[in-house]
Short mmCIF file of C-alpha atoms in Angstrom, two decimals:
data_model
loop_
_atom_site.label_atom_id
_atom_site.label_comp_id
_atom_site.label_asym_id
_atom_site.label_seq_id
_atom_site.Cartn_x
_atom_site.Cartn_y
_atom_site.Cartn_z
CA UNK A 1 -122.91 -69.22 131.67
CA UNK A 2 -121.06 -66.40 133.46
CA UNK A 3 -117.74 -67.68 132.08
CA UNK A 4 -119.13 -67.76 128.54
CA UNK A 5 -120.40 -64.18 128.81
CA UNK A 6 -117.02 -62.92 130.06
CA UNK A 7 -115.25 -64.77 127.24
CA UNK A 8 -117.51 -63.30 124.58
CA UNK A 9 -117.16 -59.80 126.01
CA UNK A 10 -113.38 -59.64 125.78
CA UNK A 11 -113.47 -57.64 122.57
CA UNK A 12 -116.42 -55.55 121.45
CA UNK A 13 -115.07 -53.17 118.88
CA UNK A 14 -112.53 -52.86 116.14
CA UNK A 15 -111.73 -49.30 115.10
CA UNK A 16 -109.64 -47.49 112.56
CA UNK A 17 -107.43 -44.50 113.42
CA UNK A 18 -104.43 -42.64 111.99
CA UNK A 19 -102.23 -40.31 113.98
CA UNK A 20 -105.38 -38.24 114.45
CA UNK A 21 -108.66 -39.81 115.50
CA UNK A 22 -111.44 -40.41 113.01
CA UNK A 23 -113.78 -41.86 115.62
CA UNK A 24 -114.91 -45.38 116.45
CA UNK A 25 -116.96 -47.99 114.70
CA UNK A 26 -118.70 -50.22 117.23
CA UNK A 27 -119.69 -53.74 116.26
CA UNK A 28 -121.49 -56.61 117.91
CA UNK A 29 -120.11 -60.03 118.71
CA UNK A 30 -121.84 -61.41 115.62
CA UNK A 31 -119.58 -59.23 113.45
CA UNK A 32 -116.30 -60.49 114.83
CA UNK A 33 -115.64 -63.06 112.13
CA UNK A 34 -115.93 -60.67 109.18
CA UNK A 35 -115.34 -56.98 109.83
CA UNK A 36 -116.10 -56.07 106.24
CA UNK A 37 -113.99 -54.10 103.76
CA UNK A 38 -112.53 -50.62 104.21
CA UNK A 39 -110.77 -48.23 101.84
CA UNK A 40 -107.94 -46.10 103.23
CA UNK A 41 -105.80 -43.33 101.70
CA UNK A 42 -103.03 -43.07 104.30
CA UNK A 43 -100.00 -45.24 103.49
CA UNK A 44 -99.15 -45.26 107.19
CA UNK A 45 -102.56 -46.06 108.61
CA UNK A 46 -102.48 -47.24 112.23
CA UNK A 47 -105.21 -49.66 113.24
CA UNK A 48 -106.38 -49.81 116.84
CA UNK A 49 -108.04 -52.80 118.49
CA UNK A 50 -110.14 -52.05 121.56
CA UNK A 51 -110.89 -54.71 124.16
CA UNK A 52 -113.38 -54.92 127.01
CA UNK A 53 -110.64 -55.93 129.46
CA UNK A 54 -106.95 -55.03 129.86
CA UNK A 55 -105.16 -56.96 127.13
CA UNK A 56 -101.94 -58.93 127.42
CA UNK A 57 -99.84 -57.04 124.84
CA UNK A 58 -97.35 -59.90 124.58
CA UNK A 59 -100.11 -62.21 123.37
CA UNK A 60 -100.58 -60.01 120.28
CA UNK A 61 -97.04 -60.41 118.97
CA UNK A 62 -97.62 -63.63 117.01
CA UNK A 63 -101.39 -63.38 116.71
CA UNK A 64 -101.78 -60.35 114.44
CA UNK A 65 -101.40 -61.39 110.81
CA UNK A 66 -101.42 -59.18 107.72
CA UNK A 67 -101.58 -60.61 104.23
CA UNK A 68 -101.15 -58.72 100.96
CA UNK A 69 -103.91 -60.32 98.91
CA UNK A 70 -102.70 -58.65 95.71
CA UNK A 71 -99.35 -60.43 95.58
CA UNK A 72 -100.00 -63.22 98.08
CA UNK A 73 -97.24 -62.22 100.48
CA UNK A 74 -97.28 -62.08 104.27
CA UNK A 75 -96.55 -58.56 105.53
CA UNK A 76 -94.62 -57.94 108.73
CA UNK A 77 -96.25 -55.48 111.14
CA UNK A 78 -95.47 -54.48 114.70
CA UNK A 79 -97.85 -54.10 117.63
CA UNK A 80 -97.61 -51.51 120.38
CA UNK A 81 -99.63 -50.53 123.42
CA UNK A 82 -102.61 -48.28 122.88
CA UNK A 83 -103.68 -45.24 124.84
CA UNK A 84 -104.95 -47.42 127.68
CA UNK A 85 -104.71 -51.02 128.92
CA UNK A 86 -107.74 -52.01 126.87
CA UNK A 87 -106.30 -51.12 123.47
CA UNK A 88 -103.41 -51.95 121.17
CA UNK A 89 -102.06 -50.37 117.99
CA UNK A 90 -101.20 -52.26 114.82
CA UNK A 91 -98.51 -50.21 113.10
CA UNK A 92 -98.02 -50.04 109.32
CA UNK A 93 -95.30 -52.06 107.60
CA UNK A 94 -91.94 -50.49 106.82
CA UNK A 95 -92.40 -48.30 103.75
CA UNK A 96 -96.16 -48.15 104.25
CA UNK A 97 -99.02 -49.89 102.49
CA UNK A 98 -98.90 -50.19 98.69
CA UNK A 99 -101.30 -48.26 96.52
CA UNK A 100 -104.12 -50.28 94.93
CA UNK A 101 -103.17 -53.37 96.95
CA UNK A 102 -105.75 -55.34 98.91
CA UNK A 103 -104.95 -56.54 102.42
CA UNK A 104 -106.44 -58.92 104.97
CA UNK A 105 -105.83 -58.24 108.66
CA UNK A 106 -106.51 -61.15 111.01
CA UNK A 107 -106.74 -60.88 114.79
CA UNK A 108 -106.27 -64.42 116.06
CA UNK A 109 -108.41 -65.83 118.86
CA UNK A 110 -105.27 -66.77 120.83
CA UNK A 111 -105.01 -63.15 121.98
CA UNK A 112 -105.86 -63.00 125.65
CA UNK A 113 -106.66 -60.58 128.43
CA UNK A 114 -104.42 -60.08 131.44
CA UNK A 115 -106.76 -62.46 133.26
CA UNK A 116 -105.94 -65.18 130.73
CA UNK A 117 -109.24 -65.18 128.84
CA UNK A 118 -109.02 -65.74 125.07
CA UNK A 119 -111.19 -64.40 122.26
CA UNK A 120 -114.02 -66.70 121.26
CA UNK A 121 -113.15 -66.42 117.54
CA UNK A 122 -110.80 -64.46 115.27
CA UNK A 123 -111.67 -61.11 113.70
CA UNK A 124 -110.89 -60.40 110.05
CA UNK A 125 -110.76 -57.01 108.33
CA UNK A 126 -110.19 -56.53 104.61
CA UNK A 127 -108.97 -53.19 103.32
CA UNK A 128 -107.33 -51.55 100.32
CA UNK A 129 -105.19 -48.47 99.79
CA UNK A 130 -106.45 -45.85 97.34
CA UNK A 131 -105.06 -42.42 96.50
CA UNK A 132 -106.92 -39.27 97.52
CA UNK A 133 -107.88 -38.80 93.87
CA UNK A 134 -109.29 -42.31 93.45
CA UNK A 135 -112.86 -41.04 93.60
CA UNK A 136 -112.13 -39.07 90.41
CA UNK A 137 -110.63 -41.94 88.51
CA UNK A 138 -112.93 -44.75 89.65
CA UNK A 139 -116.61 -45.54 89.39
CA UNK A 140 -118.81 -46.82 86.60
CA UNK A 141 -116.57 -45.51 83.81
CA UNK A 142 -113.23 -46.21 85.44
CA UNK A 143 -111.93 -47.98 82.33
CA UNK A 144 -112.46 -44.78 80.32
CA UNK A 145 -110.91 -42.53 82.93
CA UNK A 146 -107.71 -44.55 83.13
CA UNK A 147 -106.95 -44.17 79.45
CA UNK A 148 -105.44 -41.40 77.34
CA UNK A 149 -107.41 -38.61 79.01
CA UNK A 150 -106.16 -39.30 82.52
CA UNK A 151 -104.19 -36.04 82.55
CA UNK A 152 -107.50 -34.17 82.13
CA UNK A 153 -108.95 -35.84 85.21
CA UNK A 154 -106.07 -34.87 87.45
CA UNK A 155 -104.96 -31.61 85.92
CA UNK A 156 -101.38 -30.51 85.52
CA UNK A 157 -98.57 -32.22 83.71
CA UNK A 158 -98.95 -35.81 82.52
CA UNK A 159 -95.58 -36.65 84.10
CA UNK A 160 -97.20 -36.08 87.49
CA UNK A 161 -100.12 -38.36 86.68
CA UNK A 162 -99.18 -41.35 88.82
CA UNK A 163 -100.65 -43.14 91.78
CA UNK A 164 -97.74 -42.65 94.18
CA UNK A 165 -98.01 -40.52 97.29
CA UNK A 166 -95.90 -39.48 100.23
CA UNK A 167 -97.14 -38.98 103.77
CA UNK A 168 -95.67 -36.67 106.39
CA UNK A 169 -96.10 -35.52 109.97
CA UNK A 170 -94.99 -31.98 110.84
CA UNK A 171 -94.48 -30.61 114.34
CA UNK A 172 -93.77 -26.88 114.67
CA UNK A 173 -91.59 -25.49 117.44
CA UNK A 174 -93.42 -22.64 119.25
CA UNK A 175 -90.35 -20.45 119.75
CA UNK A 176 -87.73 -21.12 117.05
CA UNK A 177 -87.95 -21.91 113.30
CA UNK A 178 -87.55 -25.65 113.84
CA UNK A 179 -89.70 -28.41 112.40
CA UNK A 180 -89.86 -32.07 113.34
CA UNK A 181 -90.66 -33.91 110.12
CA UNK A 182 -91.41 -37.58 109.43
CA UNK A 183 -91.77 -38.80 105.84
CA UNK A 184 -93.11 -42.05 104.36
CA UNK A 185 -94.08 -43.05 100.83
CA UNK A 186 -95.55 -45.91 98.81
CA UNK A 187 -93.13 -45.24 95.94
CA UNK A 188 -91.21 -48.51 95.46
CA UNK A 189 -87.50 -48.74 96.33
CA UNK A 190 -87.39 -45.50 98.31
CA UNK A 191 -85.19 -45.98 101.38
CA UNK A 192 -84.22 -42.42 102.30
CA UNK A 193 -85.17 -38.80 101.79
CA UNK A 194 -83.81 -35.27 101.88
CA UNK A 195 -85.52 -32.06 102.91
CA UNK A 196 -84.96 -28.77 101.13
CA UNK A 197 -82.53 -26.57 103.11
CA UNK A 198 -80.95 -29.67 104.68
CA UNK A 199 -78.25 -31.67 102.89
CA UNK A 200 -78.49 -34.79 105.05
CA UNK A 201 -80.15 -38.08 104.15
CA UNK A 202 -82.79 -39.51 106.49
CA UNK A 203 -84.19 -43.04 106.52
CA UNK A 204 -87.73 -43.28 105.23
CA UNK A 205 -90.26 -43.46 108.09
CA UNK A 206 -87.78 -41.77 110.44
CA UNK A 207 -88.05 -38.29 111.98
CA UNK A 208 -85.68 -35.36 111.74
CA UNK A 209 -85.54 -31.88 113.24
CA UNK A 210 -84.50 -29.13 110.84
CA UNK A 211 -84.38 -25.35 110.58
CA UNK A 212 -86.73 -23.79 108.01
CA UNK A 213 -87.01 -20.36 106.43
CA UNK A 214 -90.28 -20.76 104.53
CA UNK A 215 -93.67 -22.43 104.75
CA UNK A 216 -93.25 -25.03 101.99
CA UNK A 217 -90.32 -27.35 101.40
CA UNK A 218 -89.41 -29.83 98.71
CA UNK A 219 -89.04 -33.47 99.79
CA UNK A 220 -86.62 -35.57 97.73
CA UNK A 221 -87.04 -39.35 97.66
CA UNK A 222 -84.02 -41.59 96.98
CA UNK A 223 -83.24 -45.26 96.61
CA UNK A 224 -80.44 -47.01 98.48
CA UNK A 225 -77.83 -46.03 95.86
CA UNK A 226 -78.67 -42.33 96.15
CA UNK A 227 -80.67 -42.09 92.92
CA UNK A 228 -83.45 -39.50 93.05
CA UNK A 229 -86.77 -41.26 92.36
CA UNK A 230 -89.31 -38.54 93.06
CA UNK A 231 -90.15 -35.24 94.74
CA UNK A 232 -93.03 -33.84 96.77
CA UNK A 233 -93.98 -30.46 98.18
CA UNK A 234 -94.65 -30.30 101.93
CA UNK A 235 -96.50 -27.57 103.83
CA UNK A 236 -94.58 -26.96 107.06
CA UNK A 237 -96.45 -23.85 108.18
CA UNK A 238 -98.28 -25.58 111.03
CA UNK A 239 -98.38 -28.79 113.07
CA UNK A 240 -100.20 -31.48 111.13
CA UNK A 241 -100.31 -35.28 110.93
CA UNK A 242 -100.81 -37.53 107.92
CA UNK A 243 -100.23 -34.87 105.26
CA UNK A 244 -100.72 -36.62 101.92
CA UNK A 245 -98.56 -35.33 99.04
CA UNK A 246 -98.48 -36.25 95.38
CA UNK A 247 -95.14 -37.58 94.13
CA UNK A 248 -93.58 -36.25 90.93
CA UNK A 249 -91.44 -38.96 89.37
CA UNK A 250 -87.93 -38.21 88.15
#
């Protein structure tokens, strides 16, 4: 009986975090099999799994599976150590999650603790990516809101009325006008970006350190051939994580 209790207690919660914490959602052992459905708005959402015991990180490598339900593909994700021995982070795929796509995240029962104990059963979480404005364009009359009057729901120019977003982290230097900036986007085919006041290309999802002379900068999104696909406006006035920006298509 003691062995069964220890086995069942290996994992007690499955929580969702970004680069900043949104808190924990505790669940009981009875909820392991189906963790329900979540809606996220961050294309670079990081999921954290918390265990009761120190987890063997190596055992997660082939036992975390992500499936794109919308197109039926298997999505490659990486796993890294969490903030302590009892947690692990599931990082987003390269290029981020795709808007309006549905995903299924499976935590296989072959994951084990450092003592060699396995989970009693797998945990499954379903989630989808929605834009920050999805609450305006969805609901009971979503079919009406997605028609010819969509520009009225979002405001501004119809050319900006699209579902693509970019996400950025900004770190401000305390003494000199330097900013560390990381940019990601769900706009298809984007592989690199430029920052206003800097003529260099940077790989999407990578970080760069650049001098700035103002509080807002234009972000330019390019494909592999150097074609400009879209632009965004980024607030660099203070240190922030997971800044969501609308993308204007070119």
